[in-house]
Amino acid sequence: DADVTQTPRNRITKTGKRIMLECSQTKGHDRMYWYRQDPGLGLRLIYYSFDVKDINKGEISDGYSVSRQAQAKFSLSLESAIPNQTALYFCATSDWGTDTQYFGPGTRLTVL
Amino acid sequence: ELKVEQNPLFLSMQEGKNYTIYCNYSTTSDRLYWYRQDPGKSLESLFVLLSNGAVKQEGRLMASLDTKARLSTLHITAAVHDLSATYFCAVVSGGYQKVTFGTGTKLQVIP
């Protein structure tokens, strides 16, 4: 079984809808991250969490919110989706030692 | 604000050739990562470079870090088609508070 899972894997929605992307991990890592990937722009950090009680904004947090329900779960919400939020979204985890990040398979989100 | 630049952005090379991908970053950091992404797939960790002068090698790939020059290189030796992918470097700053990725280098190895 995959160590980092994301649901859904693909989602098409309409402008103005609320969307939640979920991430679960079995690696036992405290640190979790949400990124979005756009062609030619690499990965950009949306939010990160170093433990259940710690939530931090990344470089592009506007229009997004997160919830860390447990050590193993980190959800990303788009309160009112807009077309420029169409992207590939990745969840990642890391441990305290090396900070090497382990990525989930990604969620492809399309906002019409 | 930390800037991370990779070059080239796109590289097409023949099998058997050598080449180097460069990763420059703008502020002090002593921790740098290289990742690989296959088309339509997620990212996979290749190397973690933790100090000035660090060198890591795995197969045909070798990564190095020069913190004084704020430069990391990923050297490809005798490229093979299976190395075709997009390679990202990522730099940690602010006491591990933030990881910034480069824009990626898309490598195409032609048989």
PDB file of C-alpha atoms in Angstrom:
ATOM      1  CA  ASP A   1       0.000   0.000   0.000  1.00  0.00           C
ATOM      2  CA  ALA A   2       1.110   3.545  -0.742  1.00  0.00           C
ATOM      3  CA  ASP A   3       2.563   5.489   2.177  1.00  0.00           C
ATOM      4  CA  VAL A   4       0.950   8.792   1.140  1.00  0.00           C
ATOM      5  CA  THR A   5      -2.499   8.700  -0.429  1.00  0.00           C
ATOM      6  CA  GLN A   6      -4.634  11.457  -1.863  1.00  0.00           C
ATOM      7  CA  THR A   7      -8.321  11.533  -2.637  1.00  0.00           C
ATOM      8  CA  PRO A   8      -9.794  12.209  -5.071  1.00  0.00           C
ATOM      9  CA  ARG A   9      -7.221  11.625  -7.816  1.00  0.00           C
ATOM     10  CA  ASN A  10      -9.182  13.675 -10.322  1.00  0.00           C
ATOM     11  CA  ARG A  11     -11.910  16.235  -9.818  1.00  0.00           C
ATOM     12  CA  ILE A  12     -13.825  18.524 -12.117  1.00  0.00           C
ATOM     13  CA  THR A  13     -15.901  21.219 -10.486  1.00  0.00           C
ATOM     14  CA  LYS A  14     -17.530  24.527 -11.216  1.00  0.00           C
ATOM     15  CA  THR A  15     -16.625  28.047 -10.200  1.00  0.00           C
ATOM     16  CA  GLY A  16     -17.896  28.889  -6.728  1.00  0.00           C
ATOM     17  CA  LYS A  17     -18.094  25.342  -5.439  1.00  0.00           C
ATOM     18  CA  ARG A  18     -16.415  24.234  -2.226  1.00  0.00           C
ATOM     19  CA  ILE A  19     -13.874  21.478  -2.699  1.00  0.00           C
ATOM     20  CA  MET A  20     -11.923  19.384  -0.215  1.00  0.00           C
ATOM     21  CA  LEU A  21      -8.820  17.403  -1.085  1.00  0.00           C
ATOM     22  CA  GLU A  22      -7.697  14.824   1.424  1.00  0.00           C
ATOM     23  CA  CYS A  23      -4.311  13.411   2.259  1.00  0.00           C
ATOM     24  CA  SER A  24      -3.470  10.452   4.483  1.00  0.00           C
ATOM     25  CA  GLN A  25      -0.108   8.988   5.390  1.00  0.00           C
ATOM     26  CA  THR A  26       1.134   5.850   7.088  1.00  0.00           C
ATOM     27  CA  LYS A  27       4.754   6.942   7.392  1.00  0.00           C
ATOM     28  CA  GLY A  28       4.333   8.288  10.913  1.00  0.00           C
ATOM     29  CA  HIS A  29       5.720  11.686   9.932  1.00  0.00           C
ATOM     30  CA  ASP A  30       4.772  14.804  11.835  1.00  0.00           C
ATOM     31  CA  ARG A  31       5.292  17.223   8.958  1.00  0.00           C
ATOM     32  CA  MET A  32       2.822  17.505   6.133  1.00  0.00           C
ATOM     33  CA  TYR A  33       2.595  19.861   3.157  1.00  0.00           C
ATOM     34  CA  TRP A  34       0.290  20.898   0.350  1.00  0.00           C
ATOM     35  CA  TYR A  35       1.694  22.060  -2.988  1.00  0.00           C
ATOM     36  CA  ARG A  36       0.272  22.976  -6.322  1.00  0.00           C
ATOM     37  CA  GLN A  37       2.062  22.357  -9.582  1.00  0.00           C
ATOM     38  CA  ASP A  38       1.484  24.428 -12.682  1.00  0.00           C
ATOM     39  CA  PRO A  39       3.307  23.967 -15.989  1.00  0.00           C
ATOM     40  CA  GLY A  40       6.516  26.009 -16.037  1.00  0.00           C
ATOM     41  CA  LEU A  41       6.175  27.116 -12.429  1.00  0.00           C
ATOM     42  CA  GLY A  42       7.438  24.113 -10.517  1.00  0.00           C
ATOM     43  CA  LEU A  43       5.839  23.388  -7.170  1.00  0.00           C
ATOM     44  CA  ARG A  44       4.554  26.139  -4.928  1.00  0.00           C
ATOM     45  CA  LEU A  45       3.831  25.666  -1.259  1.00  0.00           C
ATOM     46  CA  ILE A  46       0.259  26.359  -0.149  1.00  0.00           C
ATOM     47  CA  TYR A  47       0.271  25.326   3.522  1.00  0.00           C
ATOM     48  CA  TYR A  48       2.405  23.234   5.808  1.00  0.00           C
ATOM     49  CA  SER A  49       1.983  21.694   9.224  1.00  0.00           C
ATOM     50  CA  PHE A  50       4.741  20.526  11.560  1.00  0.00           C
ATOM     51  CA  ASP A  51       2.355  18.835  13.965  1.00  0.00           C
ATOM     52  CA  VAL A  52      -1.360  18.608  14.687  1.00  0.00           C
ATOM     53  CA  LYS A  53      -1.450  21.978  16.441  1.00  0.00           C
ATOM     54  CA  ASP A  54       0.826  23.785  14.005  1.00  0.00           C
ATOM     55  CA  ILE A  55      -0.483  25.209  10.721  1.00  0.00           C
ATOM     56  CA  ASN A  56       1.466  27.662   8.579  1.00  0.00           C
ATOM     57  CA  LYS A  57       0.785  29.533   5.380  1.00  0.00           C
ATOM     58  CA  GLY A  58       2.999  28.967   2.398  1.00  0.00           C
ATOM     59  CA  GLU A  59       3.664  31.333  -0.462  1.00  0.00           C
ATOM     60  CA  ILE A  60       0.249  31.011  -2.132  1.00  0.00           C
ATOM     61  CA  SER A  61      -2.296  30.387   0.641  1.00  0.00           C
ATOM     62  CA  ASP A  62      -4.942  32.900  -0.510  1.00  0.00           C
ATOM     63  CA  GLY A  63      -8.148  31.112  -1.485  1.00  0.00           C
ATOM     64  CA  TYR A  64      -7.175  27.950   0.390  1.00  0.00           C
ATOM     65  CA  SER A  65      -7.593  26.616   3.907  1.00  0.00           C
ATOM     66  CA  VAL A  66      -6.374  23.466   5.627  1.00  0.00           C
ATOM     67  CA  SER A  67      -7.258  21.183   8.492  1.00  0.00           C
ATOM     68  CA  ARG A  68      -4.925  18.797  10.311  1.00  0.00           C
ATOM     69  CA  GLN A  69      -7.377  16.312  11.755  1.00  0.00           C
ATOM     70  CA  ALA A  70      -4.729  13.929  13.055  1.00  0.00           C
ATOM     71  CA  GLN A  71      -1.056  13.221  12.648  1.00  0.00           C
ATOM     72  CA  ALA A  72      -1.902  11.120   9.606  1.00  0.00           C
ATOM     73  CA  LYS A  73      -4.446  13.391   7.920  1.00  0.00           C
ATOM     74  CA  PHE A  74      -4.131  16.799   6.306  1.00  0.00           C
ATOM     75  CA  SER A  75      -6.949  18.245   4.195  1.00  0.00           C
ATOM     76  CA  LEU A  76      -6.912  21.155   1.773  1.00  0.00           C
ATOM     77  CA  SER A  77     -10.087  23.120   1.066  1.00  0.00           C
ATOM     78  CA  LEU A  78     -10.995  25.557  -1.646  1.00  0.00           C
ATOM     79  CA  GLU A  79     -13.856  27.536  -0.163  1.00  0.00           C
ATOM     80  CA  SER A  80     -15.041  28.968  -3.465  1.00  0.00           C
ATOM     81  CA  ALA A  81     -13.162  27.476  -6.377  1.00  0.00           C
ATOM     82  CA  ILE A  82     -12.075  29.674  -9.286  1.00  0.00           C
ATOM     83  CA  PRO A  83     -10.641  28.661 -12.679  1.00  0.00           C
ATOM     84  CA  ASN A  84      -7.083  29.750 -11.903  1.00  0.00           C
ATOM     85  CA  GLN A  85      -7.013  27.128  -9.160  1.00  0.00           C
ATOM     86  CA  THR A  86      -6.980  24.508 -11.870  1.00  0.00           C
ATOM     87  CA  ALA A  87      -3.744  22.632 -11.200  1.00  0.00           C
ATOM     88  CA  LEU A  88      -2.136  19.431  -9.991  1.00  0.00           C
ATOM     89  CA  TYR A  89      -2.096  19.297  -6.193  1.00  0.00           C
ATOM     90  CA  PHE A  90       0.393  17.279  -4.201  1.00  0.00           C
ATOM     91  CA  CYS A  91       0.480  16.350  -0.564  1.00  0.00           C
ATOM     92  CA  ALA A  92       3.831  15.503   0.976  1.00  0.00           C
ATOM     93  CA  THR A  93       5.223  14.384   4.316  1.00  0.00           C
ATOM     94  CA  SER A  94       8.657  14.580   5.871  1.00  0.00           C
ATOM     95  CA  ASP A  95      10.425  13.503   9.010  1.00  0.00           C
ATOM     96  CA  TRP A  96      12.455  15.597  11.441  1.00  0.00           C
ATOM     97  CA  GLY A  97      15.762  14.122  10.467  1.00  0.00           C
ATOM     98  CA  THR A  98      16.480  14.936   6.838  1.00  0.00           C
ATOM     99  CA  ASP A  99      13.336  16.769   5.737  1.00  0.00           C
ATOM    100  CA  THR A 100      13.230  14.607   2.640  1.00  0.00           C
ATOM    101  CA  GLN A 101       9.696  14.891   1.369  1.00  0.00           C
ATOM    102  CA  TYR A 102       7.572  11.943   0.317  1.00  0.00           C
ATOM    103  CA  PHE A 103       4.888  12.848  -2.133  1.00  0.00           C
ATOM    104  CA  GLY A 104       1.430  11.497  -2.718  1.00  0.00           C
ATOM    105  CA  PRO A 105       0.234  10.611  -6.227  1.00  0.00           C
ATOM    106  CA  GLY A 106      -1.392  13.993  -6.799  1.00  0.00           C
ATOM    107  CA  THR A 107      -4.903  15.277  -7.401  1.00  0.00           C
ATOM    108  CA  ARG A 108      -5.712  16.829 -10.743  1.00  0.00           C
ATOM    109  CA  LEU A 109      -8.294  19.556 -10.158  1.00  0.00           C
ATOM    110  CA  THR A 110     -10.135  21.335 -12.937  1.00  0.00           C
ATOM    111  CA  VAL A 111     -12.334  24.319 -12.160  1.00  0.00           C
ATOM    112  CA  LEU A 112     -14.685  25.270 -14.965  1.00  0.00           C
TER     113      LEU A 112
ATOM    114  CA  GLU B   1      12.477  35.975  -0.660  1.00  0.00           C
ATOM    115  CA  LEU B   2      14.336  32.852  -1.658  1.00  0.00           C
ATOM    116  CA  LYS B   3      14.691  32.338  -5.379  1.00  0.00           C
ATOM    117  CA  VAL B   4      15.676  28.999  -6.846  1.00  0.00           C
ATOM    118  CA  GLU B   5      16.654  28.880 -10.507  1.00  0.00           C
ATOM    119  CA  GLN B   6      17.412  25.839 -12.588  1.00  0.00           C
ATOM    120  CA  ASN B   7      19.003  25.704 -15.962  1.00  0.00           C
ATOM    121  CA  PRO B   8      18.483  24.549 -18.498  1.00  0.00           C
ATOM    122  CA  LEU B   9      14.713  24.300 -18.338  1.00  0.00           C
ATOM    123  CA  PHE B  10      14.706  21.769 -21.121  1.00  0.00           C
ATOM    124  CA  LEU B  11      17.460  19.424 -22.177  1.00  0.00           C
ATOM    125  CA  SER B  12      17.452  17.019 -25.071  1.00  0.00           C
ATOM    126  CA  MET B  13      20.454  14.750 -25.235  1.00  0.00           C
ATOM    127  CA  GLN B  14      21.565  11.582 -26.925  1.00  0.00           C
ATOM    128  CA  GLU B  15      22.153   8.363 -25.096  1.00  0.00           C
ATOM    129  CA  GLY B  16      25.721   7.969 -23.940  1.00  0.00           C
ATOM    130  CA  LYS B  17      26.381  11.679 -23.519  1.00  0.00           C
ATOM    131  CA  ASN B  18      27.207  13.566 -20.329  1.00  0.00           C
ATOM    132  CA  TYR B  19      25.531  16.710 -19.109  1.00  0.00           C
ATOM    133  CA  THR B  20      25.018  18.855 -16.028  1.00  0.00           C
ATOM    134  CA  ILE B  21      21.912  20.532 -14.638  1.00  0.00           C
ATOM    135  CA  TYR B  22      22.464  23.597 -12.475  1.00  0.00           C
ATOM    136  CA  CYS B  23      20.514  24.855  -9.494  1.00  0.00           C
ATOM    137  CA  ASN B  24      21.237  28.346  -8.162  1.00  0.00           C
ATOM    138  CA  TYR B  25      19.600  29.824  -5.100  1.00  0.00           C
ATOM    139  CA  SER B  26      19.567  33.315  -3.694  1.00  0.00           C
ATOM    140  CA  THR B  27      19.927  33.072   0.095  1.00  0.00           C
ATOM    141  CA  THR B  28      21.907  31.098   2.612  1.00  0.00           C
ATOM    142  CA  SER B  29      20.933  27.482   2.940  1.00  0.00           C
ATOM    143  CA  ASP B  30      22.828  24.329   3.762  1.00  0.00           C
ATOM    144  CA  ARG B  31      20.222  21.817   2.784  1.00  0.00           C
ATOM    145  CA  LEU B  32      19.259  20.981  -0.752  1.00  0.00           C
ATOM    146  CA  TYR B  33      17.242  18.217  -2.356  1.00  0.00           C
ATOM    147  CA  TRP B  34      16.942  16.747  -5.807  1.00  0.00           C
ATOM    148  CA  TYR B  35      13.725  15.098  -6.976  1.00  0.00           C
ATOM    149  CA  ARG B  36      12.665  13.280 -10.092  1.00  0.00           C
ATOM    150  CA  GLN B  37       9.204  13.382 -11.658  1.00  0.00           C
ATOM    151  CA  ASP B  38       8.153  11.043 -14.457  1.00  0.00           C
ATOM    152  CA  PRO B  39       5.379  12.254 -16.781  1.00  0.00           C
ATOM    153  CA  GLY B  40       2.017  12.068 -15.068  1.00  0.00           C
ATOM    154  CA  LYS B  41       3.599  10.791 -11.873  1.00  0.00           C
ATOM    155  CA  SER B  42       4.501  12.080  -8.459  1.00  0.00           C
ATOM    156  CA  LEU B  43       7.889  13.275  -7.250  1.00  0.00           C
ATOM    157  CA  GLU B  44      10.526  10.881  -6.023  1.00  0.00           C
ATOM    158  CA  SER B  45      13.445  11.854  -3.812  1.00  0.00           C
ATOM    159  CA  LEU B  46      16.879  11.363  -5.386  1.00  0.00           C
ATOM    160  CA  PHE B  47      19.397  13.082  -3.133  1.00  0.00           C
ATOM    161  CA  VAL B  48      19.661  15.065   0.054  1.00  0.00           C
ATOM    162  CA  LEU B  49      22.726  17.318   0.306  1.00  0.00           C
ATOM    163  CA  LEU B  50      23.290  18.518   3.835  1.00  0.00           C
ATOM    164  CA  SER B  51      26.557  20.439   3.861  1.00  0.00           C
ATOM    165  CA  ASN B  52      29.036  22.379   1.796  1.00  0.00           C
ATOM    166  CA  GLY B  53      31.003  20.089  -0.464  1.00  0.00           C
ATOM    167  CA  ALA B  54      28.526  17.233  -0.150  1.00  0.00           C
ATOM    168  CA  VAL B  55      28.530  14.816  -3.056  1.00  0.00           C
ATOM    169  CA  LYS B  56      26.071  11.993  -3.587  1.00  0.00           C
ATOM    170  CA  GLN B  57      25.988   9.443  -6.393  1.00  0.00           C
ATOM    171  CA  GLU B  58      23.406   6.929  -7.489  1.00  0.00           C
ATOM    172  CA  GLY B  59      23.959   5.097 -10.726  1.00  0.00           C
ATOM    173  CA  ARG B  60      24.496   7.568 -13.551  1.00  0.00           C
ATOM    174  CA  LEU B  61      23.508  10.583 -11.449  1.00  0.00           C
ATOM    175  CA  MET B  62      25.796  12.568  -9.194  1.00  0.00           C
ATOM    176  CA  ALA B  63      24.773  15.614  -7.172  1.00  0.00           C
ATOM    177  CA  SER B  64      26.975  18.150  -5.441  1.00  0.00           C
ATOM    178  CA  LEU B  65      26.503  21.207  -3.282  1.00  0.00           C
ATOM    179  CA  ASP B  66      28.574  24.389  -2.980  1.00  0.00           C
ATOM    180  CA  THR B  67      26.940  26.523  -0.300  1.00  0.00           C
ATOM    181  CA  LYS B  68      29.402  29.379  -0.767  1.00  0.00           C
ATOM    182  CA  ALA B  69      28.476  29.717  -4.425  1.00  0.00           C
ATOM    183  CA  ARG B  70      24.832  28.856  -3.654  1.00  0.00           C
ATOM    184  CA  LEU B  71      24.989  26.267  -6.380  1.00  0.00           C
ATOM    185  CA  SER B  72      24.111  22.622  -6.743  1.00  0.00           C
ATOM    186  CA  THR B  73      24.754  20.485  -9.782  1.00  0.00           C
ATOM    187  CA  LEU B  74      23.220  17.257 -10.989  1.00  0.00           C
ATOM    188  CA  HIS B  75      25.589  15.521 -13.349  1.00  0.00           C
ATOM    189  CA  ILE B  76      24.405  12.846 -15.748  1.00  0.00           C
ATOM    190  CA  THR B  77      26.956  10.350 -16.977  1.00  0.00           C
ATOM    191  CA  ALA B  78      26.389   8.307 -20.145  1.00  0.00           C
ATOM    192  CA  ALA B  79      22.696   9.064 -20.276  1.00  0.00           C
ATOM    193  CA  VAL B  80      20.164   6.339 -20.976  1.00  0.00           C
ATOM    194  CA  HIS B  81      16.549   6.678 -22.065  1.00  0.00           C
ATOM    195  CA  ASP B  82      15.254   5.665 -18.630  1.00  0.00           C
ATOM    196  CA  LEU B  83      16.614   8.898 -17.206  1.00  0.00           C
ATOM    197  CA  SER B  84      14.077  10.911 -19.203  1.00  0.00           C
ATOM    198  CA  ALA B  85      12.063  12.840 -16.607  1.00  0.00           C
ATOM    199  CA  THR B  86      11.768  16.256 -15.020  1.00  0.00           C
ATOM    200  CA  TYR B  87      14.307  16.989 -12.301  1.00  0.00           C
ATOM    201  CA  PHE B  88      13.681  19.477  -9.521  1.00  0.00           C
ATOM    202  CA  CYS B  89      15.968  20.936  -6.938  1.00  0.00           C
ATOM    203  CA  ALA B  90      14.513  22.247  -3.682  1.00  0.00           C
ATOM    204  CA  VAL B  91      16.137  24.458  -1.065  1.00  0.00           C
ATOM    205  CA  VAL B  92      15.325  24.761   2.618  1.00  0.00           C
ATOM    206  CA  SER B  93      15.479  28.166   4.268  1.00  0.00           C
ATOM    207  CA  GLY B  94      14.406  29.848   7.480  1.00  0.00           C
ATOM    208  CA  GLY B  95      15.474  27.068   9.813  1.00  0.00           C
ATOM    209  CA  TYR B  96      13.611  24.378   7.852  1.00  0.00           C
ATOM    210  CA  GLN B  97      10.494  26.480   7.881  1.00  0.00           C
ATOM    211  CA  LYS B  98      10.189  26.635   4.134  1.00  0.00           C
ATOM    212  CA  VAL B  99      11.072  24.509   1.139  1.00  0.00           C
ATOM    213  CA  THR B 100      11.298  26.280  -2.211  1.00  0.00           C
ATOM    214  CA  PHE B 101      11.387  24.318  -5.454  1.00  0.00           C
ATOM    215  CA  GLY B 102      13.070  25.258  -8.672  1.00  0.00           C
ATOM    216  CA  THR B 103      11.012  25.310 -11.868  1.00  0.00           C
ATOM    217  CA  GLY B 104      12.386  21.975 -12.976  1.00  0.00           C
ATOM    218  CA  THR B 105      14.535  20.715 -15.845  1.00  0.00           C
ATOM    219  CA  LYS B 106      12.833  18.478 -18.341  1.00  0.00           C
ATOM    220  CA  LEU B 107      15.331  15.933 -19.594  1.00  0.00           C
ATOM    221  CA  GLN B 108      14.741  13.987 -22.765  1.00  0.00           C
ATOM    222  CA  VAL B 109      17.241  11.280 -23.635  1.00  0.00           C
ATOM    223  CA  ILE B 110      17.062  10.252 -27.244  1.00  0.00           C
ATOM    224  CA  PRO B 111      18.043   6.674 -28.166  1.00  0.00           C
TER     225      PRO B 111
END
